mmCIF file of C-alpha atoms in Angstrom:
data_model
loop_
_atom_site.group_PDB
_atom_site.id
_atom_site.type_symbol
_atom_site.label_atom_id
_atom_site.label_comp_id
_atom_site.label_asym_id
_atom_site.label_seq_id
_atom_site.Cartn_x
_atom_site.Cartn_y
_atom_site.Cartn_z
ATOM 1 C CA MET A 1 -28.061 22.351 -23.557
ATOM 2 C CA ALA A 2 -27.907 25.727 -25.201
ATOM 3 C CA ASP A 3 -26.055 28.564 -23.827
ATOM 4 C CA ASP A 4 -29.958 29.928 -23.362
ATOM 5 C CA PRO A 5 -32.739 27.108 -23.405
ATOM 6 C CA PHE A 6 -35.415 29.046 -21.634
ATOM 7 C CA PRO A 7 -36.165 32.014 -24.004
ATOM 8 C CA GLY A 8 -38.928 34.235 -22.360
ATOM 9 C CA PHE A 9 -38.629 32.845 -19.897
ATOM 10 C CA LEU A 10 -40.248 35.701 -17.421
ATOM 11 C CA GLY A 11 -38.485 34.097 -13.946
ATOM 12 C CA ARG A 12 -34.681 33.873 -12.954
ATOM 13 C CA VAL A 13 -32.415 32.441 -14.127
ATOM 14 C CA GLU A 14 -29.010 31.430 -13.118
ATOM 15 C CA ALA A 15 -25.990 29.126 -13.765
ATOM 16 C CA GLY A 16 -23.074 27.339 -12.037
ATOM 17 C CA VAL A 17 -25.502 27.359 -8.934
ATOM 18 C CA PRO A 18 -24.138 25.686 -5.552
ATOM 19 C CA LEU A 19 -26.644 23.478 -4.641
ATOM 20 C CA ALA A 20 -25.108 21.919 -1.201
ATOM 21 C CA PRO A 21 -25.736 25.313 0.636
ATOM 22 C CA ARG A 22 -29.238 24.310 -0.551
ATOM 23 C CA THR A 23 -29.715 21.118 0.987
ATOM 24 C CA THR A 24 -30.208 20.477 4.306
ATOM 25 C CA TRP A 25 -27.114 17.914 4.190
ATOM 26 C CA ARG A 26 -24.895 21.261 3.385
ATOM 27 C CA ILE A 27 -23.047 18.781 0.575
ATOM 28 C CA GLY A 28 -22.936 18.637 -3.292
ATOM 29 C CA GLY A 29 -22.189 20.238 -6.255
ATOM 30 C CA PRO A 30 -23.584 23.197 -9.016
ATOM 31 C CA ALA A 31 -26.314 22.841 -10.813
ATOM 32 C CA ARG A 32 -25.948 23.441 -14.298
ATOM 33 C CA TRP A 33 -29.236 25.557 -14.244
ATOM 34 C CA LEU A 34 -31.626 26.766 -11.626
ATOM 35 C CA VAL A 35 -34.581 28.081 -12.655
ATOM 36 C CA ALA A 36 -37.089 29.245 -10.743
ATOM 37 C CA PRO A 37 -40.920 29.986 -12.560
ATOM 38 C CA ALA A 38 -42.923 32.878 -10.795
ATOM 39 C CA ASP A 39 -46.170 30.784 -11.372
ATOM 40 C CA ALA A 40 -47.857 27.640 -12.276
ATOM 41 C CA ALA A 41 -48.317 28.857 -16.467
ATOM 42 C CA GLU A 42 -44.284 29.733 -16.473
ATOM 43 C CA LEU A 43 -43.058 26.615 -14.875
ATOM 44 C CA THR A 44 -46.042 25.323 -17.550
ATOM 45 C CA ARG A 45 -44.321 26.732 -20.175
ATOM 46 C CA LEU A 46 -40.993 26.091 -19.075
ATOM 47 C CA LEU A 47 -41.947 22.194 -19.031
ATOM 48 C CA GLN A 48 -43.368 22.235 -23.155
ATOM 49 C CA ARG A 49 -40.506 24.456 -24.146
ATOM 50 C CA LEU A 50 -37.047 22.069 -21.986
ATOM 51 C CA PRO A 51 -36.148 19.328 -24.975
ATOM 52 C CA PRO A 52 -36.720 15.909 -23.199
ATOM 53 C CA GLU A 53 -33.298 14.831 -22.881
ATOM 54 C CA THR A 54 -32.527 17.488 -20.632
ATOM 55 C CA PRO A 55 -32.346 16.606 -16.724
ATOM 56 C CA ARG A 56 -34.793 18.139 -14.372
ATOM 57 C CA MET A 57 -35.964 18.589 -11.289
ATOM 58 C CA ALA A 58 -38.252 20.658 -7.935
ATOM 59 C CA LEU A 59 -36.130 21.392 -5.293
ATOM 60 C CA GLY A 60 -37.489 22.466 -1.914
ATOM 61 C CA GLY A 61 -35.893 22.722 0.749
ATOM 62 C CA GLY A 62 -33.626 19.745 0.103
ATOM 63 C CA SER A 63 -34.787 17.856 2.762
ATOM 64 C CA ASN A 64 -33.973 14.292 1.905
ATOM 65 C CA LEU A 65 -31.419 14.480 -0.756
ATOM 66 C CA LEU A 66 -27.361 14.195 -0.857
ATOM 67 C CA VAL A 67 -26.308 15.631 -4.315
ATOM 68 C CA ASP A 68 -23.878 14.290 -6.309
ATOM 69 C CA ASP A 69 -20.241 15.790 -5.739
ATOM 70 C CA ALA A 70 -19.423 16.452 -9.450
ATOM 71 C CA GLY A 71 -23.694 18.591 -8.897
ATOM 72 C CA PHE A 72 -26.410 17.965 -11.226
ATOM 73 C CA ASP A 73 -26.301 18.729 -15.400
ATOM 74 C CA GLY A 74 -29.744 19.932 -15.640
ATOM 75 C CA ALA A 75 -31.984 22.189 -14.723
ATOM 76 C CA VAL A 76 -33.170 22.482 -11.619
ATOM 77 C CA ILE A 77 -36.214 24.392 -10.390
ATOM 78 C CA ASP A 78 -36.801 26.313 -7.528
ATOM 79 C CA LEU A 79 -40.871 26.266 -6.421
ATOM 80 C CA THR A 80 -39.909 28.005 -2.974
ATOM 81 C CA PRO A 81 -40.730 31.463 -4.859
ATOM 82 C CA GLY A 82 -43.443 31.633 -6.963
ATOM 83 C CA PHE A 83 -45.352 28.843 -4.491
ATOM 84 C CA ALA A 84 -45.204 29.390 -1.349
ATOM 85 C CA HIS A 85 -49.177 29.872 -0.251
ATOM 86 C CA ALA A 86 -51.341 29.259 1.936
ATOM 87 C CA ALA A 87 -55.592 30.240 1.883
ATOM 88 C CA ARG A 88 -58.793 28.458 3.441
ATOM 89 C CA LEU A 89 -60.575 27.366 0.685
ATOM 90 C CA GLU A 90 -64.385 25.872 2.395
ATOM 91 C CA GLU A 91 -65.895 24.484 5.142
ATOM 92 C CA VAL A 92 -67.405 21.417 4.821
ATOM 93 C CA GLY A 93 -69.306 19.574 7.964
ATOM 94 C CA ASP A 94 -66.644 19.424 11.245
ATOM 95 C CA GLY A 95 -63.669 20.440 8.598
ATOM 96 C CA VAL A 96 -62.003 23.495 6.894
ATOM 97 C CA THR A 97 -60.219 22.353 3.533
ATOM 98 C CA ILE A 98 -57.499 24.244 3.034
ATOM 99 C CA VAL A 99 -54.853 25.149 0.000
ATOM 100 C CA ALA A 100 -50.984 25.507 -0.274
ATOM 101 C CA GLY A 101 -48.536 25.311 -3.033
ATOM 102 C CA ALA A 102 -45.582 22.930 -3.224
ATOM 103 C CA GLY A 103 -43.098 25.876 -2.935
ATOM 104 C CA LEU A 104 -44.142 26.484 0.479
ATOM 105 C CA GLU A 105 -42.074 25.244 3.843
ATOM 106 C CA LEU A 106 -44.084 22.420 5.147
ATOM 107 C CA ARG A 107 -43.032 24.027 8.845
ATOM 108 C CA ALA A 108 -44.094 26.865 8.034
ATOM 109 C CA LEU A 109 -47.694 25.586 6.389
ATOM 110 C CA ALA A 110 -48.063 24.019 10.355
ATOM 111 C CA HIS A 111 -47.751 27.154 12.078
ATOM 112 C CA TRP A 112 -50.230 29.280 9.480
ATOM 113 C CA ALA A 113 -52.637 26.020 10.207
ATOM 114 C CA ARG A 114 -52.352 26.831 14.246
ATOM 115 C CA ARG A 115 -52.343 30.452 13.716
ATOM 116 C CA GLN A 116 -55.946 30.109 12.051
ATOM 117 C CA GLY A 117 -57.127 27.712 14.549
ATOM 118 C CA LEU A 118 -56.355 24.573 12.578
ATOM 119 C CA SER A 119 -55.466 21.268 13.798
ATOM 120 C CA GLY A 120 -54.246 18.270 12.265
ATOM 121 C CA LEU A 121 -50.337 19.697 10.891
ATOM 122 C CA GLU A 122 -48.969 19.695 14.505
ATOM 123 C CA PHE A 123 -46.575 16.998 13.440
ATOM 124 C CA ALA A 124 -45.382 19.000 10.456
ATOM 125 C CA ALA A 125 -44.177 21.698 12.926
ATOM 126 C CA GLY A 126 -40.512 20.300 12.580
ATOM 127 C CA ILE A 127 -40.186 18.141 9.510
ATOM 128 C CA PRO A 128 -37.531 20.673 7.323
ATOM 129 C CA GLY A 129 -38.089 20.940 3.572
ATOM 130 C CA THR A 130 -41.375 21.585 1.551
ATOM 131 C CA VAL A 131 -45.615 20.479 0.652
ATOM 132 C CA GLY A 132 -43.720 19.678 -2.778
ATOM 133 C CA GLY A 133 -41.171 17.350 -1.474
ATOM 134 C CA ALA A 134 -43.714 16.411 1.750
ATOM 135 C CA LEU A 135 -46.531 15.424 -0.931
ATOM 136 C CA ARG A 136 -43.761 13.582 -2.656
ATOM 137 C CA MET A 137 -43.092 10.993 0.331
ATOM 138 C CA ASN A 138 -45.083 11.092 2.081
ATOM 139 C CA ALA A 139 -44.255 13.322 4.740
ATOM 140 C CA GLY A 140 -44.381 11.916 8.485
ATOM 141 C CA ALA A 141 -43.580 12.294 12.610
ATOM 142 C CA TYR A 142 -45.463 11.287 15.714
ATOM 143 C CA GLY A 143 -48.205 9.482 14.192
ATOM 144 C CA GLY A 144 -49.150 11.635 12.040
ATOM 145 C CA ASP A 145 -48.350 11.987 7.913
ATOM 146 C CA ILE A 146 -49.194 14.111 5.383
ATOM 147 C CA ALA A 147 -51.651 10.932 3.713
ATOM 148 C CA SER A 148 -53.584 11.413 6.083
ATOM 149 C CA ARG A 149 -54.967 15.255 6.472
ATOM 150 C CA LEU A 150 -55.019 15.173 2.388
ATOM 151 C CA GLU A 151 -58.496 16.612 0.785
ATOM 152 C CA PRO A 152 -59.546 12.862 -0.872
ATOM 153 C CA THR A 153 -60.968 13.657 -3.735
ATOM 154 C CA ALA A 154 -58.427 16.684 -4.669
ATOM 155 C CA ALA A 155 -55.527 16.353 -2.599
ATOM 156 C CA ALA A 156 -52.750 17.416 -5.253
ATOM 157 C CA GLU A 157 -52.401 19.601 -8.813
ATOM 158 C CA ALA A 158 -49.223 18.075 -10.549
ATOM 159 C CA LEU A 159 -47.435 19.055 -14.060
ATOM 160 C CA ASP A 160 -45.561 16.185 -16.199
ATOM 161 C CA GLY A 161 -43.008 16.354 -17.400
ATOM 162 C CA ALA A 162 -44.618 18.038 -20.726
ATOM 163 C CA GLY A 163 -46.580 20.429 -18.842
ATOM 164 C CA SER A 164 -49.398 19.200 -18.786
ATOM 165 C CA LEU A 165 -51.494 19.618 -15.272
ATOM 166 C CA HIS A 166 -52.298 16.306 -13.616
ATOM 167 C CA ARG A 167 -55.433 16.924 -10.424
ATOM 168 C CA LEU A 168 -55.250 13.752 -8.396
ATOM 169 C CA THR A 169 -57.433 12.161 -5.772
ATOM 170 C CA LEU A 170 -55.683 10.370 -2.635
ATOM 171 C CA ALA A 171 -56.172 6.818 -4.068
ATOM 172 C CA GLU A 172 -54.019 8.086 -6.909
ATOM 173 C CA LEU A 173 -51.121 9.693 -5.145
ATOM 174 C CA GLY A 174 -50.628 5.816 -4.146
ATOM 175 C CA LEU A 175 -48.845 6.965 -0.714
ATOM 176 C CA GLY A 176 -47.502 4.514 1.994
ATOM 177 C CA TYR A 177 -44.777 4.602 4.327
ATOM 178 C CA ARG A 178 -42.396 7.113 3.125
ATOM 179 C CA SER A 179 -42.746 6.354 -0.225
ATOM 180 C CA GLY A 180 -45.985 7.634 -3.490
ATOM 181 C CA ALA A 181 -46.866 6.081 -6.602
ATOM 182 C CA THR A 182 -46.846 9.533 -9.006
ATOM 183 C CA PRO A 183 -43.693 9.310 -11.507
ATOM 184 C CA THR A 184 -40.787 10.842 -10.357
ATOM 185 C CA ASP A 185 -40.424 13.958 -13.794
ATOM 186 C CA TRP A 186 -43.649 15.034 -12.697
ATOM 187 C CA ILE A 187 -43.447 18.101 -10.308
ATOM 188 C CA PHE A 188 -46.833 18.639 -7.813
ATOM 189 C CA THR A 189 -47.622 21.973 -7.563
ATOM 190 C CA GLN A 190 -50.203 22.634 -5.237
ATOM 191 C CA ALA A 191 -52.004 20.200 -2.576
ATOM 192 C CA ARG A 192 -54.891 20.263 -0.283
ATOM 193 C CA PHE A 193 -55.383 19.458 3.105
ATOM 194 C CA ARG A 194 -58.868 18.999 5.219
ATOM 195 C CA LEU A 195 -57.885 20.527 8.950
ATOM 196 C CA THR A 196 -59.865 20.064 12.123
ATOM 197 C CA PRO A 197 -60.583 23.451 14.108
ATOM 198 C CA ASP A 198 -59.647 23.889 17.467
ATOM 199 C CA ASP A 199 -58.061 26.209 20.029
ATOM 200 C CA PRO A 200 -54.515 27.615 18.745
ATOM 201 C CA GLU A 201 -53.317 27.693 21.901
ATOM 202 C CA ALA A 202 -54.193 23.824 22.861
ATOM 203 C CA ILE A 203 -52.110 23.606 19.334
ATOM 204 C CA ARG A 204 -49.506 25.582 20.339
ATOM 205 C CA ARG A 205 -48.981 22.976 23.134
ATOM 206 C CA ARG A 206 -48.976 19.625 21.273
ATOM 207 C CA MET A 207 -46.306 21.737 18.562
ATOM 208 C CA SER A 208 -44.058 22.196 21.746
ATOM 209 C CA GLU A 209 -43.957 18.717 22.549
ATOM 210 C CA PHE A 210 -43.487 17.431 19.422
ATOM 211 C CA ASN A 211 -40.525 19.722 19.301
ATOM 212 C CA ARG A 212 -39.687 18.880 22.347
ATOM 213 C CA ARG A 213 -39.333 15.160 22.388
ATOM 214 C CA ARG A 214 -37.084 15.961 18.883
ATOM 215 C CA VAL A 215 -35.047 17.955 20.274
ATOM 216 C CA ALA A 216 -34.395 15.549 23.015
ATOM 217 C CA SER A 217 -33.697 12.479 20.035
ATOM 218 C CA GLN A 218 -32.121 14.029 17.261
ATOM 219 C CA PRO A 219 -28.550 15.566 16.849
ATOM 220 C CA LEU A 220 -30.328 19.209 15.190
ATOM 221 C CA ALA A 221 -27.133 20.890 15.943
ATOM 222 C CA TRP A 222 -25.762 19.421 12.742
ATOM 223 C CA PRO A 223 -26.526 18.974 8.589
ATOM 224 C CA SER A 224 -28.354 16.086 8.745
ATOM 225 C CA ALA A 225 -31.231 14.788 5.386
ATOM 226 C CA GLY A 226 -32.866 13.761 8.417
ATOM 227 C CA SER A 227 -33.975 9.698 9.083
ATOM 228 C CA VAL A 228 -31.856 8.033 5.938
ATOM 229 C CA PHE A 229 -33.615 5.132 5.522
ATOM 230 C CA ARG A 230 -36.694 3.602 6.015
ATOM 231 C CA ASN A 231 -37.558 1.932 9.244
ATOM 232 C CA PRO A 232 -38.325 -2.007 7.823
ATOM 233 C CA PRO A 233 -41.907 -3.158 8.437
ATOM 234 C CA GLY A 234 -43.037 -5.516 11.871
ATOM 235 C CA GLY A 235 -39.246 -5.668 13.126
ATOM 236 C CA PRO A 236 -36.846 -3.424 14.888
ATOM 237 C CA MET A 237 -36.329 0.596 13.286
ATOM 238 C CA ALA A 238 -33.377 1.482 11.445
ATOM 239 C CA TRP A 239 -31.381 3.247 14.797
ATOM 240 C CA GLU A 240 -31.735 0.494 16.601
ATOM 241 C CA LEU A 241 -30.245 -2.321 14.197
ATOM 242 C CA ILE A 242 -27.800 0.454 13.053
ATOM 243 C CA ALA A 243 -27.204 0.472 16.749
ATOM 244 C CA ALA A 244 -27.017 -3.243 17.237
ATOM 245 C CA ALA A 245 -24.983 -3.152 14.352
ATOM 246 C CA GLY A 246 -21.867 -1.370 16.183
ATOM 247 C CA LEU A 247 -22.175 1.651 13.919
ATOM 248 C CA ARG A 248 -23.077 4.198 16.363
ATOM 249 C CA GLY A 249 -20.457 7.359 16.267
ATOM 250 C CA ALA A 250 -18.622 5.598 12.822
ATOM 251 C CA SER A 251 -17.176 7.689 10.766
ATOM 252 C CA LEU A 252 -15.880 8.243 7.151
ATOM 253 C CA GLY A 253 -13.879 11.360 6.183
ATOM 254 C CA GLY A 254 -16.648 13.939 6.995
ATOM 255 C CA ALA A 255 -19.467 11.811 7.180
ATOM 256 C CA ARG A 256 -20.355 10.152 10.695
ATOM 257 C CA ILE A 257 -23.046 8.426 12.184
ATOM 258 C CA SER A 258 -24.960 10.097 15.098
ATOM 259 C CA GLU A 259 -24.681 8.920 18.953
ATOM 260 C CA LYS A 260 -27.197 10.549 19.856
ATOM 261 C CA HIS A 261 -29.643 9.223 16.835
ATOM 262 C CA GLY A 262 -27.790 6.301 14.636
ATOM 263 C CA ASN A 263 -30.761 6.508 11.241
ATOM 264 C CA PHE A 264 -29.143 10.568 11.222
ATOM 265 C CA PHE A 265 -25.626 10.492 9.376
ATOM 266 C CA ILE A 266 -24.435 13.542 9.666
ATOM 267 C CA ASN A 267 -21.679 16.615 8.214
ATOM 268 C CA GLN A 268 -19.371 16.858 10.865
ATOM 269 C CA GLY A 269 -17.572 19.367 8.917
ATOM 270 C CA GLY A 270 -16.775 19.185 4.787
ATOM 271 C CA ALA A 271 -18.185 15.588 4.133
ATOM 272 C CA SER A 272 -18.535 14.577 0.429
ATOM 273 C CA ALA A 273 -20.882 13.571 -1.298
ATOM 274 C CA ARG A 274 -18.561 10.169 -1.299
ATOM 275 C CA ASP A 275 -17.753 10.122 2.146
ATOM 276 C CA MET A 276 -21.489 9.634 3.025
ATOM 277 C CA ARG A 277 -22.398 7.677 -0.088
ATOM 278 C CA GLN A 278 -19.785 5.150 1.261
ATOM 279 C CA LEU A 279 -20.871 5.672 4.996
ATOM 280 C CA ILE A 280 -24.404 4.789 3.922
ATOM 281 C CA ALA A 281 -23.075 1.694 1.592
ATOM 282 C CA LEU A 282 -21.294 0.553 5.054
ATOM 283 C CA ALA A 283 -24.326 0.685 7.401
ATOM 284 C CA ARG A 284 -26.679 -0.604 4.742
ATOM 285 C CA ARG A 285 -23.992 -3.724 4.522
ATOM 286 C CA ARG A 286 -22.982 -4.283 8.417
ATOM 287 C CA VAL A 287 -27.104 -4.170 9.357
ATOM 288 C CA GLU A 288 -27.365 -6.952 6.741
ATOM 289 C CA GLU A 289 -24.475 -8.894 8.172
ATOM 290 C CA THR A 290 -25.819 -8.862 11.772
ATOM 291 C CA SER A 291 -29.258 -8.972 11.711
ATOM 292 C CA GLY A 292 -30.254 -10.019 7.987
ATOM 293 C CA ALA A 293 -32.568 -7.128 7.385
ATOM 294 C CA ARG A 294 -31.763 -5.026 4.275
ATOM 295 C CA LEU A 295 -32.161 -1.422 4.834
ATOM 296 C CA THR A 296 -33.911 0.595 2.179
ATOM 297 C CA LEU A 297 -33.193 4.382 2.110
ATOM 298 C CA GLU A 298 -35.183 7.468 2.586
ATOM 299 C CA VAL A 299 -32.855 9.685 0.744
ATOM 300 C CA LYS A 300 -33.177 10.601 -2.525
ATOM 301 C CA ILE A 301 -28.754 10.595 -4.741
ATOM 302 C CA LEU A 302 -28.705 12.926 -7.486
ATOM 303 C CA SER A 303 -26.457 11.823 -9.114
ATOM 304 C CA PRO A 304 -25.255 14.665 -12.633
ATOM 305 C CA ARG A 305 -28.561 13.220 -14.948
ATOM 306 C CA GLY A 306 -30.786 12.691 -12.355
ATOM 307 C CA LEU A 307 -32.048 10.878 -9.703
ATOM 308 C CA ALA A 308 -29.536 6.923 -8.792
ATOM 309 C CA PRO A 309 -32.333 4.603 -9.125
ATOM 310 C CA GLU A 310 -30.112 2.122 -7.762
ATOM 311 C CA TRP A 311 -29.662 3.628 -4.727
ATOM 312 C CA GLU A 312 -33.567 3.665 -4.210
#
């Protein structure tokens, strides 16, 4: 990469930025570049000018990501400064359509909707990360998910690797359980949600109940990435399989499988990406040996050259 790969770029550019503080696991080496575009037009210009061979990825809240100890030898695109907006668009029948920028924290969006008297995102009030990441993995909890709340005919906008704009319907997103069909090099810029008017106090009570359940069942005092594995279809949940394999409390280096929730792998202090990957591999192997189930990762692994497909 050239010394100045972003000529004429008006946003913030930093070199050698540590990524560990930008992830919920607090693990990983530095990014060669951190680039923060101010708006969609500047992001478009950036993608059009980046050499195709330059690795790049969008980073929001870093809540579903394990960064390699060597870091990332490319451009991390930070959407949180320029894409953190929300607004009402229109009321149709008994629903209200809103638009939210991909860099907005999902929890912030849920509480913004509550203050607006709009129901439908209560499940998201405790989910870390941003709207863009939630779109990518169809984030969900307590029976709700992103797909169920998107505007079907105009669900999201994204820029492809060359900077071309795509307006996507819900069907085109291809969202499933913690998954989607959008190419990995596309970057979401905004989403549209269809919500339902309701009493803000009633919405707050539902959020509080979800939060109570989350505090009771998850090790929130420790850095984690949330659930490490997807729940297998039609069978025991991932945490149950891990517990049955006798792995609650198992540790390697600074990485540990939580005793409170077997699908939460925590950084108990100084954990490296190597520690966490080895613990993930151990859990996957032991679960397969004891139950025959092959667990699929929910988290993404970022290598120096990009997302590691062998871990997906």
